[in-house]
Amino acid sequence: MREPVQNVALSGGAVRIIDQTRLPGELVYLDLRTREELYEAIHSLRVRGAPAIGIFAAYAVYVLAAEYDPADFFPALDRDCDYLISSRPTAVNLARQVERMRALAHAMKGQPQETILSALRAEATAIHQEDIAMCRAIAEAGLGLLHPGDTVLTHCNAGPLATSEYGTGLGPLMLAAERGLDIKAYVDETRPLLQGARLTAWELQNAGIDCTLICDNMAALAMQQGKIQAVLAGCDRMAANGDAANKIGTMGAAILAKHFGVPVYILLPSSTIDLSCATGADIPIECRDGEEIRAKWYAQPMAPAGVKCWNPAFDVTDHTLITAIVTEKGVLYPPYEGQLAALFGNKEETE
Ligand code: MRU
């Protein structure tokens, strides 16, 4: 049995993470305490993946609140919640879990600070435990869509590092490996930040899963040659109609898959569904520093200094390109709109 990856945990008065920017070279844990450290860890992708940043931010709210002066508790809480939410815009889990923590504290106004703090700690732990259970259920439902002998294409990293334990997009692979089923993966390297090469390949290798790294622009040929039986991807925010924002390049993989008749499965927990977005056009897309394209990960810059770079971190895969959506409640087939609202309509709205 695999050892679960402890990518995010509470550790005394700190949030402990694996610094994902150091993988695969080094496995380094960081204990983060200050609001600036906590914000920076999300913004610079030391902790990343939609569910993981939601869990991390929930623990962060508790760790910060534990240090507040009682006279300034609620103004400080509101200031820090807003600050954490501003660290990244696309994954709805971040704002959703921070707002859940904030709402709980506000609902307890007037109670002793110690009581509020222990409730915040319990709530953050509950958010984490819920994600573990959802990932397990997603892995089980997703595995039902695959067959022994299949090879899937993955994009970005939707494994244990990005979530809890099984992961979402990688969950079926992890579960298959545990059960001795032969399911292999082609791993998109995922330019420009290489979450596929650095993190997915590392996780799959550690789990003993047969994986082959490819550059993103090799997926079309792999599909044309019949090497891929399904595309599995996670999600950062899903709109009410099933449009799915995920790592830049997911849309391209889905368009290729449609051309070559390969099914596309998007795997996500309900904490990533945002019914307040009618369509993907309502989802904010993070745009990051162009230096990530030009120079990051290279010993020397690979483009001239001063060249203009455009670096959107996510794209939206249209619901018409998605063969099935896999959540903790099972597998949904089109049309998604009414089904998502019926199943998840009681989720709180974030914006
Ligand atoms: O910029 P990142 O690395 O945080 O982007 C993450 C992704 O796009 C993942 O695929 C997504 O969060 C799903 S993780 C279960």
Tab-separated table of C-alpha atoms and ligand atoms in Angstrom:
chain	number	residue	atom	x	y	z
A	1	MET	CA	0.000	0.000	0.000
A	2	ARG	CA	1.288	3.484	-0.895
A	3	GLU	CA	2.229	5.898	1.875
A	4	PRO	CA	-0.212	8.834	1.601
A	5	VAL	CA	1.593	12.049	0.621
A	6	GLN	CA	1.281	14.642	3.414
A	7	ASN	CA	1.285	17.644	1.111
A	8	VAL	CA	-0.536	19.921	3.594
A	9	ALA	CA	-0.826	19.502	7.358
A	10	LEU	CA	-1.173	21.462	10.542
A	11	SER	CA	2.057	21.426	12.518
A	12	GLY	CA	1.895	23.257	15.842
A	13	GLY	CA	1.411	26.933	15.058
A	14	ALA	CA	2.274	26.513	11.384
A	15	VAL	CA	0.943	25.046	8.162
A	16	ARG	CA	3.406	22.430	6.898
A	17	ILE	CA	3.661	21.833	3.164
A	18	ILE	CA	5.837	20.003	0.707
A	19	ASP	CA	7.478	22.771	-1.313
A	20	GLN	CA	6.293	21.683	-4.751
A	21	THR	CA	8.656	24.081	-6.507
A	22	ARG	CA	11.584	21.924	-5.307
A	23	LEU	CA	10.258	18.647	-6.710
A	24	PRO	CA	11.337	16.297	-8.143
A	25	GLY	CA	14.911	17.119	-7.113
A	26	GLU	CA	14.350	17.570	-3.395
A	27	LEU	CA	11.593	16.687	-0.946
A	28	VAL	CA	11.551	19.766	1.259
A	29	TYR	CA	8.948	20.554	3.932
A	30	LEU	CA	8.224	24.137	4.931
A	31	ASP	CA	6.505	25.390	8.076
A	32	LEU	CA	4.662	28.618	7.277
A	33	ARG	CA	3.350	31.013	9.898
A	34	THR	CA	3.087	34.623	8.761
A	35	ARG	CA	0.445	36.028	6.452
A	36	GLU	CA	3.159	36.965	3.943
A	37	GLU	CA	4.661	33.455	3.951
A	38	LEU	CA	1.236	31.886	3.553
A	39	TYR	CA	0.258	34.185	0.686
A	40	GLU	CA	3.604	33.690	-1.046
A	41	ALA	CA	3.345	29.891	-0.836
A	42	ILE	CA	0.090	29.959	-2.812
A	43	HIS	CA	1.148	32.678	-5.236
A	44	SER	CA	4.466	31.068	-6.123
A	45	LEU	CA	2.951	27.566	-6.343
A	46	ARG	CA	4.849	26.023	-3.440
A	47	VAL	CA	1.411	24.651	-2.659
A	48	ARG	CA	-0.811	24.279	-5.700
A	49	GLY	CA	-3.735	22.384	-7.192
A	50	ALA	CA	-7.285	23.578	-6.589
A	51	PRO	CA	-8.301	21.363	-3.637
A	52	ALA	CA	-4.868	21.618	-2.000
A	53	ILE	CA	-4.863	25.417	-1.950
A	54	GLY	CA	-8.362	25.383	-0.449
A	55	ILE	CA	-7.251	23.050	2.335
A	56	PHE	CA	-4.043	24.998	2.859
A	57	ALA	CA	-5.894	28.314	3.079
A	58	ALA	CA	-8.351	26.897	5.618
A	59	TYR	CA	-5.459	25.854	7.864
A	60	ALA	CA	-3.835	29.232	7.206
A	61	VAL	CA	-6.915	31.081	8.464
A	62	TYR	CA	-6.786	29.084	11.694
A	63	VAL	CA	-3.016	29.564	12.172
A	64	LEU	CA	-3.304	33.325	11.645
A	65	ALA	CA	-6.405	33.662	13.831
A	66	ALA	CA	-4.630	31.946	16.709
A	67	GLU	CA	-2.326	34.984	16.944
A	68	TYR	CA	-4.916	37.775	16.857
A	69	ASP	CA	-5.381	40.301	19.631
A	70	PRO	CA	-8.918	39.732	20.979
A	71	ALA	CA	-9.708	43.430	20.524
A	72	ASP	CA	-8.898	43.209	16.801
A	73	PHE	CA	-10.029	39.639	16.075
A	74	PHE	CA	-12.696	40.187	13.419
A	75	PRO	CA	-11.039	43.083	11.520
A	76	ALA	CA	-7.794	41.066	11.417
A	77	LEU	CA	-9.663	37.942	10.280
A	78	ASP	CA	-11.428	39.829	7.485
A	79	ARG	CA	-8.202	41.489	6.359
A	80	ASP	CA	-6.315	38.171	6.223
A	81	CYS	CA	-9.151	36.287	4.525
A	82	ASP	CA	-9.277	38.901	1.760
A	83	TYR	CA	-5.484	38.822	1.464
A	84	LEU	CA	-5.299	35.027	1.133
A	85	ILE	CA	-8.112	34.970	-1.446
A	86	SER	CA	-6.246	37.558	-3.527
A	87	SER	CA	-3.231	35.244	-3.944
A	88	ARG	CA	-4.734	33.390	-6.952
A	89	PRO	CA	-8.026	33.959	-8.803
A	90	THR	CA	-9.006	30.872	-10.812
A	91	ALA	CA	-9.405	27.861	-8.499
A	92	VAL	CA	-12.678	28.421	-6.667
A	93	ASN	CA	-11.635	26.157	-3.802
A	94	LEU	CA	-9.411	28.884	-2.401
A	95	ALA	CA	-12.119	31.507	-1.959
A	96	ARG	CA	-14.736	28.904	-1.056
A	97	GLN	CA	-12.812	27.397	1.844
A	98	VAL	CA	-11.603	30.763	3.161
A	99	GLU	CA	-15.197	32.050	3.087
A	100	ARG	CA	-16.357	28.911	4.880
A	101	MET	CA	-13.846	29.597	7.668
A	102	ARG	CA	-14.753	33.293	7.825
A	103	ALA	CA	-18.495	32.576	7.955
A	104	LEU	CA	-18.028	30.106	10.801
A	105	ALA	CA	-16.050	32.619	12.874
A	106	HIS	CA	-18.560	35.411	12.240
A	107	ALA	CA	-21.447	33.143	13.184
A	108	MET	CA	-19.749	32.624	16.575
A	109	LYS	CA	-19.254	36.336	17.318
A	110	GLY	CA	-19.620	36.976	21.053
A	111	GLN	CA	-18.294	33.568	22.087
A	112	PRO	CA	-14.893	33.215	23.818
A	113	GLN	CA	-11.943	33.445	21.442
A	114	GLU	CA	-10.727	29.991	22.500
A	115	THR	CA	-14.081	28.494	21.498
A	116	ILE	CA	-13.944	30.185	18.093
A	117	LEU	CA	-10.377	29.003	17.566
A	118	SER	CA	-11.115	25.402	18.356
A	119	ALA	CA	-14.106	25.542	15.976
A	120	LEU	CA	-11.865	26.994	13.231
A	121	ARG	CA	-9.330	24.244	13.762
A	122	ALA	CA	-12.045	21.583	13.571
A	123	GLU	CA	-13.489	23.176	10.429
A	124	ALA	CA	-10.146	23.200	8.615
A	125	THR	CA	-9.616	19.570	9.576
A	126	ALA	CA	-13.119	18.740	8.325
A	127	ILE	CA	-12.387	20.434	4.974
A	128	HIS	CA	-9.285	18.261	4.666
A	129	GLN	CA	-11.079	15.051	5.641
A	130	GLU	CA	-13.916	15.794	3.220
A	131	ASP	CA	-11.388	16.148	0.403
A	132	ILE	CA	-9.788	12.802	1.256
A	133	ALA	CA	-13.188	11.109	1.084
A	134	MET	CA	-14.174	12.893	-2.146
A	135	CYS	CA	-10.900	11.950	-3.858
A	136	ARG	CA	-11.370	8.312	-2.892
A	137	ALA	CA	-14.890	8.291	-4.351
A	138	ILE	CA	-13.734	10.071	-7.526
A	139	ALA	CA	-10.927	7.542	-7.983
A	140	GLU	CA	-13.400	4.681	-7.687
A	141	ALA	CA	-15.915	6.194	-10.103
A	142	GLY	CA	-13.183	7.184	-12.581
A	143	LEU	CA	-11.631	3.746	-12.570
A	144	GLY	CA	-14.971	2.371	-13.733
A	145	LEU	CA	-14.469	4.261	-17.009
A	146	LEU	CA	-11.145	2.558	-17.804
A	147	HIS	CA	-10.118	-0.934	-18.846
A	148	PRO	CA	-7.022	-2.961	-17.998
A	149	GLY	CA	-4.473	-2.372	-20.741
A	150	ASP	CA	-5.575	1.257	-21.318
A	151	THR	CA	-3.123	4.120	-21.522
A	152	VAL	CA	-4.389	7.545	-20.505
A	153	LEU	CA	-3.075	11.040	-21.197
A	154	THR	CA	-2.670	13.307	-18.158
A	155	HIS	CA	-2.227	17.068	-18.160
A	156	CYS	CA	-0.785	19.189	-15.354
A	157	ASN	CA	-0.886	17.520	-11.946
A	158	ALA	CA	-4.131	16.359	-10.371
A	159	GLY	CA	-2.625	13.810	-8.029
A	160	PRO	CA	-2.078	13.590	-4.277
A	161	LEU	CA	0.106	16.721	-4.256
A	162	ALA	CA	-2.728	18.789	-5.717
A	163	THR	CA	-5.443	17.327	-3.511
A	164	SER	CA	-5.473	14.689	-0.763
A	165	GLU	CA	-4.263	11.110	-0.927
A	166	TYR	CA	-5.630	9.660	-4.199
A	167	GLY	CA	-5.935	12.849	-6.205
A	168	THR	CA	-8.657	13.535	-8.738
A	169	GLY	CA	-7.332	13.220	-12.295
A	170	LEU	CA	-4.740	10.669	-11.153
A	171	GLY	CA	-7.062	8.916	-8.701
A	172	PRO	CA	-8.118	6.114	-11.074
A	173	LEU	CA	-4.461	5.390	-11.861
A	174	MET	CA	-3.531	5.249	-8.178
A	175	LEU	CA	-6.426	2.945	-7.405
A	176	ALA	CA	-5.667	0.747	-10.419
A	177	ALA	CA	-2.084	0.364	-9.218
A	178	GLU	CA	-3.281	-0.658	-5.751
A	179	ARG	CA	-5.481	-3.305	-7.327
A	180	GLY	CA	-2.763	-4.578	-9.646
A	181	LEU	CA	-4.592	-3.401	-12.787
A	182	ASP	CA	-2.439	-2.471	-15.760
A	183	ILE	CA	-3.245	1.126	-16.665
A	184	LYS	CA	-0.435	3.239	-18.061
A	185	ALA	CA	-0.041	6.962	-18.603
A	186	TYR	CA	1.400	9.394	-21.076
A	187	VAL	CA	2.243	12.504	-19.085
A	188	ASP	CA	2.104	15.928	-20.747
A	189	GLU	CA	5.049	17.903	-19.402
A	190	THR	CA	2.688	20.942	-19.140
A	191	ARG	CA	4.535	24.066	-20.180
A	192	PRO	CA	5.537	26.473	-18.823
A	193	LEU	CA	5.684	25.357	-15.175
A	194	LEU	CA	6.110	21.644	-15.874
A	195	GLN	CA	3.638	20.321	-13.303
A	196	GLY	CA	3.340	17.175	-15.432
A	197	ALA	CA	7.071	16.547	-15.752
A	198	ARG	CA	8.039	17.581	-12.240
A	199	LEU	CA	5.061	16.392	-10.192
A	200	THR	CA	2.860	13.916	-12.076
A	201	ALA	CA	5.805	11.854	-13.334
A	202	TRP	CA	7.227	11.862	-9.784
A	203	GLU	CA	3.940	10.755	-8.238
A	204	LEU	CA	3.280	8.050	-10.819
A	205	GLN	CA	6.808	6.682	-10.558
A	206	ASN	CA	6.539	6.589	-6.758
A	207	ALA	CA	3.292	4.660	-7.073
A	208	GLY	CA	4.914	2.173	-9.455
A	209	ILE	CA	2.732	3.218	-12.408
A	210	ASP	CA	4.120	2.854	-15.919
A	211	CYS	CA	4.365	6.415	-17.246
A	212	THR	CA	5.945	8.043	-20.281
A	213	LEU	CA	6.733	11.749	-20.353
A	214	ILE	CA	5.935	13.674	-23.531
A	215	CYS	CA	6.101	17.325	-24.541
A	216	ASP	CA	2.644	18.852	-24.802
A	217	ASN	CA	2.932	19.104	-28.600
A	218	MET	CA	3.399	15.324	-28.939
A	219	ALA	CA	-0.090	14.429	-27.729
A	220	ALA	CA	-1.634	14.715	-31.217
A	221	LEU	CA	0.749	12.164	-32.683
A	222	ALA	CA	0.275	9.836	-29.708
A	223	MET	CA	-3.493	9.961	-30.241
A	224	GLN	CA	-3.195	9.539	-33.998
A	225	GLN	CA	-1.101	6.416	-33.435
A	226	GLY	CA	-3.744	4.973	-31.082
A	227	LYS	CA	-1.517	5.137	-28.026
A	228	ILE	CA	-4.119	6.877	-25.828
A	229	GLN	CA	-7.529	5.528	-24.808
A	230	ALA	CA	-8.680	8.417	-22.572
A	231	VAL	CA	-7.693	11.892	-21.396
A	232	LEU	CA	-7.926	12.408	-17.630
A	233	ALA	CA	-7.739	15.926	-16.208
A	234	GLY	CA	-8.621	17.722	-12.994
A	235	CYS	CA	-10.319	21.090	-12.762
A	236	ASP	CA	-9.851	24.439	-11.056
A	237	ARG	CA	-13.377	25.736	-11.471
A	238	MET	CA	-16.388	24.275	-13.243
A	239	ALA	CA	-19.246	26.491	-14.380
A	240	ALA	CA	-22.923	25.520	-14.143
A	241	ASN	CA	-22.970	24.318	-17.767
A	242	GLY	CA	-19.952	22.008	-17.310
A	243	ASP	CA	-17.318	24.305	-18.846
A	244	ALA	CA	-14.101	23.438	-17.034
A	245	ALA	CA	-11.192	25.777	-16.267
A	246	ASN	CA	-7.986	23.820	-15.830
A	247	LYS	CA	-4.278	24.212	-16.489
A	248	ILE	CA	-3.422	25.936	-19.760
A	249	GLY	CA	-3.298	23.305	-22.488
A	250	THR	CA	-6.201	21.204	-21.238
A	251	MET	CA	-8.469	22.714	-23.904
A	252	GLY	CA	-5.951	21.805	-26.601
A	253	ALA	CA	-5.757	18.212	-25.383
A	254	ALA	CA	-9.565	18.025	-25.384
A	255	ILE	CA	-9.843	19.402	-28.924
A	256	LEU	CA	-7.296	16.851	-30.125
A	257	ALA	CA	-9.143	14.092	-28.308
A	258	LYS	CA	-12.400	15.017	-30.016
A	259	HIS	CA	-10.665	14.948	-33.400
A	260	PHE	CA	-9.234	11.492	-32.745
A	261	GLY	CA	-12.315	10.053	-30.996
A	262	VAL	CA	-10.651	9.730	-27.584
A	263	PRO	CA	-12.911	10.287	-24.544
A	264	VAL	CA	-12.163	13.217	-22.221
A	265	TYR	CA	-12.917	12.788	-18.525
A	266	ILE	CA	-12.800	15.729	-16.104
A	267	LEU	CA	-12.497	14.593	-12.484
A	268	LEU	CA	-13.242	17.029	-9.666
A	269	PRO	CA	-14.725	17.307	-6.198
A	270	SER	CA	-17.894	19.326	-5.713
A	271	SER	CA	-15.793	21.963	-3.915
A	272	THR	CA	-14.523	22.930	-7.395
A	273	ILE	CA	-17.992	23.510	-8.902
A	274	ASP	CA	-19.094	27.142	-9.001
A	275	LEU	CA	-22.732	27.424	-9.986
A	276	SER	CA	-22.501	31.210	-9.734
A	277	CYS	CA	-20.576	31.056	-13.031
A	278	ALA	CA	-23.163	30.331	-15.719
A	279	THR	CA	-20.475	29.468	-18.281
A	280	GLY	CA	-16.699	29.373	-18.533
A	281	ALA	CA	-16.733	32.984	-19.727
A	282	ASP	CA	-17.481	33.981	-16.120
A	283	ILE	CA	-14.367	32.274	-14.725
A	284	PRO	CA	-11.426	34.609	-14.012
A	285	ILE	CA	-8.246	33.410	-15.719
A	286	GLU	CA	-4.970	34.028	-13.933
A	287	CYS	CA	-2.248	35.626	-16.033
A	288	ARG	CA	1.264	35.077	-14.671
A	289	ASP	CA	4.685	36.642	-15.095
A	290	GLY	CA	6.065	36.149	-18.609
A	291	GLU	CA	9.472	35.290	-17.164
A	292	GLU	CA	8.006	31.863	-16.392
A	293	ILE	CA	7.935	31.202	-20.146
A	294	ARG	CA	11.152	32.942	-21.071
A	295	ALA	CA	13.523	31.903	-18.340
A	296	LYS	CA	12.161	29.772	-15.506
A	297	TRP	CA	13.685	26.271	-15.235
A	298	TYR	CA	16.377	27.076	-17.793
A	299	ALA	CA	20.056	27.465	-16.893
A	300	GLN	CA	19.954	30.512	-19.184
A	301	PRO	CA	16.933	32.345	-20.646
A	302	MET	CA	15.640	30.706	-23.828
A	303	ALA	CA	14.262	33.890	-25.363
A	304	PRO	CA	15.737	37.365	-25.724
A	305	ALA	CA	15.536	39.775	-22.815
A	306	GLY	CA	12.603	42.126	-23.196
A	307	VAL	CA	10.562	39.900	-25.530
A	308	LYS	CA	6.840	40.248	-24.820
A	309	CYS	CA	5.353	37.087	-23.262
A	310	TRP	CA	1.716	36.189	-22.647
A	311	ASN	CA	1.315	33.652	-19.873
A	312	PRO	CA	-2.295	32.682	-19.087
A	313	ALA	CA	-2.183	29.932	-16.470
A	314	PHE	CA	-5.544	28.316	-17.296
A	315	ASP	CA	-7.927	27.748	-20.165
A	316	VAL	CA	-11.550	26.695	-20.283
A	317	THR	CA	-12.509	23.417	-21.911
A	318	ASP	CA	-15.950	23.780	-23.410
A	319	HIS	CA	-18.500	21.339	-21.984
A	320	THR	CA	-19.161	19.999	-25.497
A	321	LEU	CA	-15.631	18.541	-25.511
A	322	ILE	CA	-16.119	16.667	-22.213
A	323	THR	CA	-17.269	13.056	-22.529
A	324	ALA	CA	-18.037	12.688	-18.815
A	325	ILE	CA	-17.600	14.548	-15.534
A	326	VAL	CA	-16.573	12.504	-12.517
A	327	THR	CA	-17.362	13.773	-9.036
A	328	GLU	CA	-17.673	12.141	-5.636
A	329	LYS	CA	-21.308	11.539	-6.554
A	330	GLY	CA	-20.423	9.456	-9.607
A	331	VAL	CA	-20.198	9.889	-13.366
A	332	LEU	CA	-22.266	12.492	-15.232
A	333	TYR	CA	-22.850	12.446	-18.966
A	334	PRO	CA	-24.138	15.407	-21.032
A	335	PRO	CA	-26.167	17.513	-20.772
A	336	TYR	CA	-24.472	18.707	-17.589
A	337	GLU	CA	-26.259	21.936	-16.774
A	338	GLY	CA	-29.367	20.689	-15.001
A	339	GLN	CA	-27.549	17.761	-13.420
A	340	LEU	CA	-24.832	19.894	-11.825
A	341	ALA	CA	-27.415	22.281	-10.382
A	342	ALA	CA	-29.586	19.424	-9.122
A	343	LEU	CA	-26.706	17.566	-7.482
A	344	PHE	CA	-24.711	20.496	-6.136
A	345	GLY	CA	-27.202	23.359	-5.928
A	346	ASN	CA	-26.839	23.630	-2.174
A	347	LYS	CA	-23.124	24.615	-2.382
A	348	GLU	CA	-22.587	28.123	-1.128
A	349	GLU	CA	-21.931	30.746	-3.784
A	350	THR	CA	-18.517	32.379	-3.565
A	351	GLU	CA	-18.627	35.615	-5.493
B	1	MRU	O1	-1.350	26.310	-11.484
B	1	MRU	P1	-1.644	25.017	-10.768
B	1	MRU	O2	-0.501	24.068	-10.799
B	1	MRU	O3	-2.196	25.232	-9.396
B	1	MRU	O4	-2.816	24.371	-11.631
B	1	MRU	C1	-3.423	23.223	-11.152
B	1	MRU	C2	-4.273	22.546	-12.136
B	1	MRU	O5	-4.598	23.067	-13.173
B	1	MRU	C3	-4.804	21.220	-11.731
B	1	MRU	O6	-4.984	20.411	-12.847
B	1	MRU	C4	-6.152	21.450	-11.040
B	1	MRU	O7	-5.977	22.259	-9.910
B	1	MRU	C5	-6.783	20.207	-10.638
B	1	MRU	S1	-5.924	19.533	-9.245
B	1	MRU	C6	-6.861	18.365	-8.616
